[in-house]
CSV table of C-alpha atoms in Angstrom, one decimal:
chain,number,residue,atom,x,y,z
C,47,UNK,CA,-27.8,-25.3,-3.1
C,48,UNK,CA,-28.5,-22.5,-5.6
C,49,UNK,CA,-28.2,-19.0,-4.8
C,50,UNK,CA,-31.3,-16.8,-4.5
C,51,UNK,CA,-31.5,-14.0,-7.3
C,52,UNK,CA,-29.1,-11.3,-6.5
C,53,UNK,CA,-30.4,-8.0,-5.8
C,54,UNK,CA,-29.6,-4.6,-7.1
C,55,UNK,CA,-25.5,-3.7,-7.0
C,56,UNK,CA,-25.3,-0.9,-4.2
C,57,UNK,CA,-28.2,-2.3,-1.9
C,58,UNK,CA,-25.8,-4.0,0.8
C,59,UNK,CA,-24.8,-0.6,2.4
C,60,UNK,CA,-28.3,0.4,3.2
C,61,UNK,CA,-29.3,-2.8,4.4
C,62,UNK,CA,-26.4,-3.1,6.3
C,63,UNK,CA,-27.2,0.0,8.5
C,64,UNK,CA,-30.9,-0.2,8.2
C,65,UNK,CA,-31.6,2.4,10.6
C,66,UNK,CA,-29.1,4.7,9.4
C,67,UNK,CA,-30.0,5.0,6.1
C,68,UNK,CA,-33.5,5.3,6.8
C,69,UNK,CA,-33.1,8.3,9.2
C,70,UNK,CA,-30.6,9.9,6.6
C,71,UNK,CA,-32.8,8.6,3.3
C,72,UNK,CA,-35.9,10.4,5.5
C,73,UNK,CA,-33.6,13.5,6.6
C,74,UNK,CA,-32.3,14.3,3.2
C,75,UNK,CA,-35.3,13.8,1.6
C,76,UNK,CA,-37.4,16.6,3.9
C,77,UNK,CA,-34.7,18.8,3.5
C,78,UNK,CA,-34.2,18.6,-0.3
C,79,UNK,CA,-38.3,19.4,-0.8
C,80,UNK,CA,-38.0,22.3,2.2
C,81,UNK,CA,-35.6,24.2,-0.3
C,82,UNK,CA,-35.9,26.1,-2.9
C,83,UNK,CA,-33.3,25.7,-6.3
C,84,UNK,CA,-30.6,28.2,-4.7
C,85,UNK,CA,-31.0,25.8,-1.4
C,86,UNK,CA,-30.4,22.5,-3.2
C,87,UNK,CA,-27.0,24.3,-5.1
C,88,UNK,CA,-26.1,25.4,-1.7
C,89,UNK,CA,-26.9,21.8,0.1
C,90,UNK,CA,-24.8,20.4,-2.8
C,91,UNK,CA,-22.0,22.4,-2.4
C,92,UNK,CA,-22.0,22.0,1.3
C,93,UNK,CA,-21.8,18.4,-0.1
C,94,UNK,CA,-19.1,18.8,-2.2
C,95,UNK,CA,-16.4,20.8,0.2
C,96,UNK,CA,-17.0,18.0,3.0
C,97,UNK,CA,-16.4,15.5,0.3
C,98,UNK,CA,-13.2,17.0,0.0
C,99,UNK,CA,-12.0,17.5,3.2
C,100,UNK,CA,-11.4,13.5,3.1
C,101,UNK,CA,-8.4,12.9,0.2
C,102,UNK,CA,-7.4,15.9,1.9
C,103,UNK,CA,-6.5,14.6,5.2
C,104,UNK,CA,-4.7,11.8,3.6
C,105,UNK,CA,-2.3,13.3,1.3
C,106,UNK,CA,-1.3,15.9,4.0
C,107,UNK,CA,-1.1,12.6,6.9
C,108,UNK,CA,0.5,10.4,5.0
C,109,UNK,CA,3.1,13.2,3.8
C,110,UNK,CA,3.6,14.3,7.3
C,111,UNK,CA,4.2,10.9,8.1
C,112,UNK,CA,7.2,10.1,5.9
C,113,UNK,CA,8.1,13.4,7.2
C,114,UNK,CA,8.4,13.2,10.6
C,115,UNK,CA,9.5,8.8,11.1
C,116,UNK,CA,13.3,7.3,9.8
C,117,UNK,CA,12.5,4.9,7.7
C,118,UNK,CA,13.0,1.8,10.2
C,119,UNK,CA,9.7,3.4,11.6
C,120,UNK,CA,7.3,4.6,8.9
C,121,UNK,CA,5.7,0.9,8.4
C,122,UNK,CA,4.1,0.6,11.8
C,123,UNK,CA,3.7,4.6,11.3
C,124,UNK,CA,1.8,4.3,8.2
C,125,UNK,CA,-0.2,2.0,9.4
C,126,UNK,CA,-1.5,3.8,12.5
C,127,UNK,CA,-2.5,6.5,10.9
C,128,UNK,CA,-4.4,4.1,7.6
C,129,UNK,CA,-6.0,2.5,10.7
C,130,UNK,CA,-7.5,5.1,12.0
C,131,UNK,CA,-10.1,5.3,8.7
C,132,UNK,CA,-11.7,1.9,9.5
C,133,UNK,CA,-11.6,2.8,13.4
C,134,UNK,CA,-13.1,6.3,12.3
C,135,UNK,CA,-16.2,4.2,10.2
C,136,UNK,CA,-15.9,2.1,13.3
C,137,UNK,CA,-17.1,5.0,15.7
C,138,UNK,CA,-19.5,6.3,13.5
C,139,UNK,CA,-21.6,3.0,12.4
C,140,UNK,CA,-21.7,2.4,16.7
C,141,UNK,CA,-22.7,6.3,17.7
C,142,UNK,CA,-24.6,8.2,14.8
C,143,UNK,CA,-27.7,5.5,14.3
C,144,UNK,CA,-28.1,5.0,18.1
C,145,UNK,CA,-27.8,9.4,18.2
C,146,UNK,CA,-30.0,9.6,14.8
C,147,UNK,CA,-32.6,7.2,16.5
C,148,UNK,CA,-32.7,9.3,19.7
C,149,UNK,CA,-32.5,12.9,18.7
C,150,UNK,CA,-33.5,13.0,14.5
C,151,UNK,CA,-30.6,12.9,12.0
C,152,UNK,CA,-30.1,16.6,12.3
C,153,UNK,CA,-28.2,15.4,15.6
C,154,UNK,CA,-26.7,12.9,13.9
C,155,UNK,CA,-24.8,15.4,11.7
C,156,UNK,CA,-24.1,18.2,14.3
C,157,UNK,CA,-22.2,15.1,16.5
C,158,UNK,CA,-20.2,14.7,12.9
C,159,UNK,CA,-19.5,18.2,12.7
C,160,UNK,CA,-18.6,18.6,16.1
C,161,UNK,CA,-16.1,15.5,16.0
C,162,UNK,CA,-14.6,16.7,12.6
C,163,UNK,CA,-14.1,20.4,14.1
C,164,UNK,CA,-12.3,18.5,17.5
C,165,UNK,CA,-10.0,16.6,15.3
C,166,UNK,CA,-9.1,19.5,13.5
C,167,UNK,CA,-8.3,21.3,16.8
C,168,UNK,CA,-6.1,18.4,18.0
C,169,UNK,CA,-4.7,18.3,15.4
C,170,UNK,CA,-3.4,22.4,15.6
C,171,UNK,CA,-2.3,21.5,19.5
C,172,UNK,CA,-0.8,18.2,19.0
C,173,UNK,CA,1.3,17.9,16.0
C,174,UNK,CA,4.6,19.8,15.7
C,175,UNK,CA,4.5,22.9,13.9
C,176,UNK,CA,7.5,22.4,11.8
C,177,UNK,CA,6.5,21.3,8.5
C,178,UNK,CA,7.7,17.9,7.5
C,179,UNK,CA,10.9,17.9,5.9
C,180,UNK,CA,10.8,16.2,1.9
C,181,UNK,CA,12.3,12.8,1.7
C,182,UNK,CA,14.9,12.5,-0.9
C,183,UNK,CA,14.1,9.9,-3.6
C,184,UNK,CA,16.0,6.7,-3.0
C,185,UNK,CA,18.2,7.4,-5.5
C,186,UNK,CA,19.7,10.9,-4.1
C,187,UNK,CA,20.1,9.4,-0.3
C,188,UNK,CA,19.9,5.6,-0.4
C,189,UNK,CA,17.4,5.7,2.6
C,190,UNK,CA,14.5,4.3,0.3
C,191,UNK,CA,12.8,1.0,1.1
C,192,UNK,CA,15.0,-2.1,0.7
C,193,UNK,CA,17.4,-0.4,2.0
C,194,UNK,CA,17.7,-2.7,5.1
C,195,UNK,CA,20.8,-1.7,7.3
C,196,UNK,CA,21.3,1.4,5.1
C,197,UNK,CA,17.9,2.2,6.7
C,198,UNK,CA,18.5,1.9,10.1
C,199,UNK,CA,22.1,3.7,9.7
C,200,UNK,CA,20.2,6.8,8.2
C,201,UNK,CA,17.8,6.7,10.6
C,202,UNK,CA,20.0,6.4,13.7
C,203,UNK,CA,21.5,9.6,12.0
C,204,UNK,CA,18.7,11.6,11.7
C,205,UNK,CA,17.3,11.3,15.3
C,206,UNK,CA,20.6,12.3,16.2
C,207,UNK,CA,20.6,15.7,14.2
C,208,UNK,CA,17.1,16.6,14.1
C,209,UNK,CA,14.2,17.9,16.3
C,210,UNK,CA,12.2,15.3,18.2
C,211,UNK,CA,9.8,13.7,15.6
C,212,UNK,CA,11.5,15.6,12.8
C,213,UNK,CA,13.6,12.7,10.6
C,214,UNK,CA,13.4,11.9,7.0
C,215,UNK,CA,17.0,11.2,5.9
C,216,UNK,CA,18.6,14.6,5.3
C,217,UNK,CA,21.6,16.0,7.5
C,218,UNK,CA,20.5,18.1,10.8
C,219,UNK,CA,21.1,20.9,9.2
C,220,UNK,CA,17.8,23.4,8.7
C,221,UNK,CA,16.3,23.9,5.3
C,222,UNK,CA,17.1,27.0,3.6
C,223,UNK,CA,14.0,28.4,3.6
C,224,UNK,CA,14.8,30.5,0.0
C,225,UNK,CA,16.0,26.7,-1.0
C,226,UNK,CA,12.3,25.5,0.2
C,227,UNK,CA,10.5,28.2,-1.1
C,228,UNK,CA,12.1,27.5,-4.7
C,229,UNK,CA,11.8,23.4,-4.9
C,230,UNK,CA,7.7,24.1,-4.3
C,231,UNK,CA,7.7,26.6,-6.7
C,232,UNK,CA,9.9,24.5,-9.1
C,233,UNK,CA,6.8,22.0,-8.6
C,234,UNK,CA,4.0,24.6,-8.6
C,235,UNK,CA,3.0,23.5,-12.2
C,236,UNK,CA,0.1,20.6,-11.8
C,237,UNK,CA,0.6,19.5,-15.4
C,238,UNK,CA,4.0,19.4,-15.3
C,239,UNK,CA,3.2,17.4,-11.6
C,240,UNK,CA,1.2,15.2,-13.1
C,241,UNK,CA,3.9,14.8,-16.8
C,242,UNK,CA,6.5,13.8,-14.7
C,243,UNK,CA,4.2,11.4,-12.3
C,244,UNK,CA,3.2,9.1,-14.9
C,245,UNK,CA,7.1,9.1,-16.2
C,246,UNK,CA,8.0,7.3,-12.9
C,247,UNK,CA,7.9,3.3,-13.6
C,248,UNK,CA,7.8,2.7,-9.8
C,249,UNK,CA,4.7,4.8,-9.2
C,250,UNK,CA,3.2,4.0,-11.9
C,251,UNK,CA,3.3,0.6,-10.9
C,252,UNK,CA,2.4,1.1,-7.3
C,253,UNK,CA,-0.8,3.0,-8.1
C,254,UNK,CA,-1.9,0.1,-10.2
C,255,UNK,CA,-1.7,-2.0,-7.9
C,256,UNK,CA,-3.4,-0.2,-5.5
C,257,UNK,CA,-6.2,-0.1,-8.5
C,258,UNK,CA,-6.4,-4.1,-8.7
C,259,UNK,CA,-6.5,-4.6,-4.5
C,260,UNK,CA,-8.9,-2.2,-4.1
C,261,UNK,CA,-11.3,-3.6,-6.3
C,262,UNK,CA,-11.4,-6.6,-4.7
C,263,UNK,CA,-11.9,-4.5,-1.0
C,264,UNK,CA,-14.5,-2.1,-1.9
C,265,UNK,CA,-16.4,-5.1,-3.5
C,266,UNK,CA,-16.1,-7.0,-0.1
C,267,UNK,CA,-17.4,-4.0,1.7
C,268,UNK,CA,-19.9,-3.7,-0.4
C,269,UNK,CA,-21.0,-6.9,-1.2
C,270,UNK,CA,-20.1,-9.0,1.8
C,271,UNK,CA,-23.2,-8.6,3.5
C,272,UNK,CA,-25.8,-8.9,0.9
C,273,UNK,CA,-23.7,-12.2,0.1
C,274,UNK,CA,-24.8,-13.3,3.6
C,275,UNK,CA,-28.2,-12.9,3.0
C,276,UNK,CA,-28.8,-14.0,-0.6
C,277,UNK,CA,-26.9,-17.4,-0.5
C,278,UNK,CA,-27.4,-18.1,3.5
C,279,UNK,CA,-30.2,-16.4,5.0
C,280,UNK,CA,-28.6,-14.1,7.4
C,281,UNK,CA,-30.5,-11.2,8.5
C,282,UNK,CA,-29.2,-7.3,8.0
C,283,UNK,CA,-28.4,-7.2,11.6
C,284,UNK,CA,-26.2,-10.3,11.6
C,285,UNK,CA,-24.5,-9.1,8.2
C,286,UNK,CA,-24.0,-6.4,9.1
C,287,UNK,CA,-22.0,-7.2,12.1
C,288,UNK,CA,-20.0,-9.5,9.8
C,289,UNK,CA,-19.1,-6.1,7.9
C,290,UNK,CA,-18.1,-4.7,11.3
C,291,UNK,CA,-15.1,-8.4,11.3
C,292,UNK,CA,-14.5,-7.3,8.1
C,293,UNK,CA,-12.9,-3.6,9.1
C,294,UNK,CA,-11.6,-4.5,12.9
C,295,UNK,CA,-9.6,-7.3,10.7
C,296,UNK,CA,-8.5,-4.3,8.6
C,297,UNK,CA,-7.3,-2.2,11.4
C,298,UNK,CA,-5.3,-5.2,12.8
C,299,UNK,CA,-4.0,-6.0,9.4
C,300,UNK,CA,-2.9,-2.5,8.7
C,301,UNK,CA,-0.9,-2.3,12.1
C,302,UNK,CA,0.7,-5.4,11.3
C,303,UNK,CA,2.1,-5.8,8.0
C,304,UNK,CA,3.5,-2.3,8.6
C,305,UNK,CA,4.8,-3.4,11.2
C,306,UNK,CA,5.9,-6.5,9.5
C,307,UNK,CA,7.5,-4.3,7.0
C,308,UNK,CA,9.6,-2.2,9.4
C,309,UNK,CA,10.7,-5.4,11.5
C,310,UNK,CA,10.5,-8.0,9.7
C,311,UNK,CA,11.7,-7.1,6.3
C,312,UNK,CA,14.0,-4.4,7.2
C,313,UNK,CA,11.7,-1.5,5.1
C,314,UNK,CA,10.7,-3.8,2.4
C,315,UNK,CA,7.7,-2.7,1.4
C,316,UNK,CA,6.5,-5.0,-1.7
C,317,UNK,CA,7.3,-8.3,0.4
C,318,UNK,CA,4.9,-7.7,2.9
C,319,UNK,CA,2.2,-6.2,0.4
C,320,UNK,CA,2.6,-9.6,-0.9
C,321,UNK,CA,1.6,-11.8,2.0
C,322,UNK,CA,-1.5,-8.9,2.0
C,323,UNK,CA,-1.8,-10.4,-1.3
C,324,UNK,CA,-1.7,-13.7,-0.9
C,325,UNK,CA,-4.2,-13.3,1.8
C,326,UNK,CA,-7.1,-12.1,0.2
C,327,UNK,CA,-6.1,-14.1,-2.9
C,328,UNK,CA,-7.3,-17.3,-0.3
C,329,UNK,CA,-10.3,-15.0,1.5
C,330,UNK,CA,-11.6,-14.6,-2.3
C,331,UNK,CA,-11.4,-18.6,-2.9
C,332,UNK,CA,-12.5,-18.9,0.8
C,333,UNK,CA,-15.6,-17.1,-0.7
C,334,UNK,CA,-15.9,-19.0,-3.9
C,335,UNK,CA,-16.1,-22.2,-1.5
C,336,UNK,CA,-19.1,-20.8,0.2
C,337,UNK,CA,-20.9,-19.5,-2.9
C,338,UNK,CA,-20.6,-23.3,-4.7
C,339,UNK,CA,-21.8,-24.2,-1.4
C,340,UNK,CA,-24.5,-22.2,-0.6
C,341,UNK,CA,-27.8,-22.8,1.3
C,342,UNK,CA,-27.5,-24.2,5.1
C,343,UNK,CA,-23.4,-24.2,5.1
C,344,UNK,CA,-23.3,-20.5,6.6
C,345,UNK,CA,-25.9,-21.5,9.4
C,346,UNK,CA,-25.3,-23.0,12.7
C,347,UNK,CA,-22.2,-22.4,15.5
C,348,UNK,CA,-19.5,-24.2,12.9
C,349,UNK,CA,-20.9,-22.3,9.1
C,350,UNK,CA,-21.4,-19.1,11.2
C,351,UNK,CA,-17.6,-19.4,13.0
C,352,UNK,CA,-16.4,-20.4,9.9
C,353,UNK,CA,-17.7,-17.0,8.0
C,354,UNK,CA,-16.3,-14.8,10.9
C,355,UNK,CA,-13.1,-16.3,10.8
C,356,UNK,CA,-13.1,-15.9,6.6
C,357,UNK,CA,-14.1,-12.0,7.1
C,358,UNK,CA,-11.6,-11.6,9.6
C,359,UNK,CA,-9.2,-12.6,7.5
C,360,UNK,CA,-10.4,-10.5,4.3
C,361,UNK,CA,-9.9,-7.6,6.5
C,362,UNK,CA,-7.1,-8.2,7.9
C,363,UNK,CA,-5.5,-9.5,4.2
C,364,UNK,CA,-7.7,-7.0,1.7
C,365,UNK,CA,-7.5,-4.2,4.1
C,366,UNK,CA,-4.3,-4.2,5.7
C,367,UNK,CA,-2.0,-2.8,2.4
C,368,UNK,CA,-2.9,0.1,2.2
C,369,UNK,CA,-0.6,2.2,4.7
C,370,UNK,CA,2.3,-0.3,2.9
C,371,UNK,CA,1.0,1.4,-0.5
C,372,UNK,CA,0.9,4.9,0.6
C,373,UNK,CA,4.6,4.5,2.0
C,374,UNK,CA,5.7,3.6,-1.5
C,375,UNK,CA,4.4,5.9,-2.6
C,376,UNK,CA,5.8,9.2,-0.7
C,377,UNK,CA,9.3,6.9,-0.4
C,378,UNK,CA,9.6,7.0,-4.2
C,379,UNK,CA,8.8,10.5,-5.0
C,380,UNK,CA,11.4,12.2,-2.7
C,381,UNK,CA,10.5,16.2,-2.6
C,382,UNK,CA,6.8,15.7,-4.5
C,383,UNK,CA,5.9,13.3,-2.4
C,384,UNK,CA,2.4,15.3,-1.2
C,385,UNK,CA,1.6,16.0,-5.0
C,386,UNK,CA,2.3,12.3,-6.0
C,387,UNK,CA,0.5,10.8,-3.0
C,388,UNK,CA,-2.8,13.3,-4.4
C,389,UNK,CA,-2.5,12.2,-7.8
C,390,UNK,CA,-2.0,8.3,-7.2
C,391,UNK,CA,-5.0,8.6,-4.7
C,392,UNK,CA,-6.8,10.8,-7.7
C,393,UNK,CA,-6.5,7.2,-9.9
C,394,UNK,CA,-7.1,5.3,-6.9
C,395,UNK,CA,-10.0,6.6,-6.0
C,396,UNK,CA,-11.7,6.7,-9.6
C,397,UNK,CA,-11.1,3.1,-9.5
C,398,UNK,CA,-12.9,2.1,-6.7
C,399,UNK,CA,-15.5,4.0,-7.9
C,400,UNK,CA,-16.2,1.6,-10.7
C,401,UNK,CA,-15.5,-1.3,-9.2
C,402,UNK,CA,-18.3,-2.2,-7.1
C,403,UNK,CA,-21.1,-2.1,-9.7
C,404,UNK,CA,-18.9,-3.7,-12.2
C,405,UNK,CA,-19.0,-6.5,-9.2
C,406,UNK,CA,-23.0,-6.6,-8.9
C,407,UNK,CA,-23.1,-6.7,-13.0
C,408,UNK,CA,-21.3,-9.9,-13.0
C,409,UNK,CA,-23.5,-11.7,-10.3
C,410,UNK,CA,-26.8,-10.3,-12.3
C,411,UNK,CA,-25.3,-11.5,-15.7
C,412,UNK,CA,-24.3,-15.1,-14.2
C,413,UNK,CA,-26.8,-15.2,-12.0
C,414,UNK,CA,-24.4,-16.8,-8.7
C,415,UNK,CA,-21.9,-14.5,-6.2
C,416,UNK,CA,-19.1,-17.5,-7.2
C,417,UNK,CA,-18.6,-16.0,-10.6
C,418,UNK,CA,-17.7,-12.4,-9.1
C,419,UNK,CA,-15.9,-14.0,-6.1
C,420,UNK,CA,-13.7,-15.9,-8.4
C,421,UNK,CA,-12.4,-12.8,-11.0
C,422,UNK,CA,-11.9,-11.2,-7.1
C,423,UNK,CA,-9.4,-14.1,-6.9
C,424,UNK,CA,-8.0,-13.5,-10.5
C,425,UNK,CA,-7.6,-9.5,-9.5
C,426,UNK,CA,-5.8,-10.8,-6.5
C,427,UNK,CA,-3.2,-13.3,-8.2
C,428,UNK,CA,-2.6,-10.0,-10.6
C,429,UNK,CA,-1.7,-8.0,-7.8
C,430,UNK,CA,0.6,-10.8,-6.5
C,431,UNK,CA,2.3,-10.4,-9.8
C,432,UNK,CA,2.7,-7.1,-10.3
C,433,UNK,CA,3.8,-7.2,-6.9
C,434,UNK,CA,6.3,-9.1,-7.7
C,435,UNK,CA,7.7,-6.5,-10.5
C,436,UNK,CA,7.7,-4.1,-8.1
C,437,UNK,CA,9.5,-5.7,-5.4
C,438,UNK,CA,12.2,-6.6,-8.4
C,439,UNK,CA,12.2,-3.2,-8.9
C,440,UNK,CA,12.7,-1.6,-5.0
C,441,UNK,CA,15.3,-3.8,-4.9
C,442,UNK,CA,17.3,-2.8,-8.2
C,443,UNK,CA,17.2,0.6,-7.4
C,444,UNK,CA,18.5,-0.1,-3.6
C,445,UNK,CA,21.2,-2.5,-5.1
C,446,UNK,CA,22.3,-0.7,-7.3
C,447,UNK,CA,22.8,2.5,-4.6
C,448,UNK,CA,24.6,-0.3,-2.4
C,449,UNK,CA,27.0,-0.6,-5.6
C,450,UNK,CA,27.0,3.4,-5.4
C,451,UNK,CA,26.2,3.6,-9.1
C,452,UNK,CA,22.4,5.1,-9.8
C,453,UNK,CA,19.6,3.4,-10.8
C,454,UNK,CA,18.2,2.4,-14.1
C,455,UNK,CA,17.1,5.3,-16.1
C,456,UNK,CA,13.4,6.1,-14.9
C,457,UNK,CA,13.1,4.1,-12.0
C,458,UNK,CA,12.0,6.0,-9.4
């Protein structure tokens, strides 16, 4: 059965969470009507300020994980940190719509604000006061990704020498504050750091990999509910619950792939990332088959169970690679891990803003979802090929260190 005409791109979020978006839209419209020009400018400024918090926490949190955990534990630690993102979305989707329905959108926004303030206070009270140690680049210490047993030995030495919870592959001696200030001064120039970043083949390559995989990730979360409504006639509520399955799979995937990189692959990041890309390619191929079948194939217990399993696989794979990507960037940027993460994620966020509208344009132009999901298969395949190149580069750097020689010029 042919799919019904696709709706406008971007509408899937609104239809997956109708109460949340209806209340939120009504609240924003009434608030905008009550404000003059200066008030609207203030509202825009506040929204911009709110938007700065998410990427800042991403960079700071990833930098802290790299500094506080030895190489053999970073994959899982970063996976736990990254799993907090879909977990927070889970909590917001579960609590805020009911809060808005009971007490209005103002109460929902106030509840979100209280949660943000409480998390900031908790971070200040619980996390160590010491600055996370900057991680030397693999060419400096040999404790980078892919170093296998050397990671375990270096991690063991750092665990013995440093205070609890503070690692990074350096010796146990306290870092000279003057040297730290000098290092920060050398890295202070934003343009210089950006020029340095784009001269590092490994950092550029892993960023491109993330952009390709993220295109599929955001297309999946943006259009899967709408796809289920248009092609299979699911209700908006049922389609929205399927998206929750995707995010649950993403939480589990970030934990599992991070654990696998530490325990099964000896600190290798590219190999489990390749596994996630392969799983995402299979999930996208399953969505192509579902789009071609269409009609009643998604109804009934068997069809519904198959779509739930497919959504879980898609979330596990298409959302599970993120922690490995940030770990690769941080481990290969050394003392510049924080600005490198910021630059890489900026490129990634720009790309992810463009991917969902392009997905919708393909659906509109072709008139069928199979073409768009087929494009997702090709993107996952491209990501898999690029990850193979990344693995060879990282493994080549580790092999050079094992032999006591420097990696090839320009490697990270």
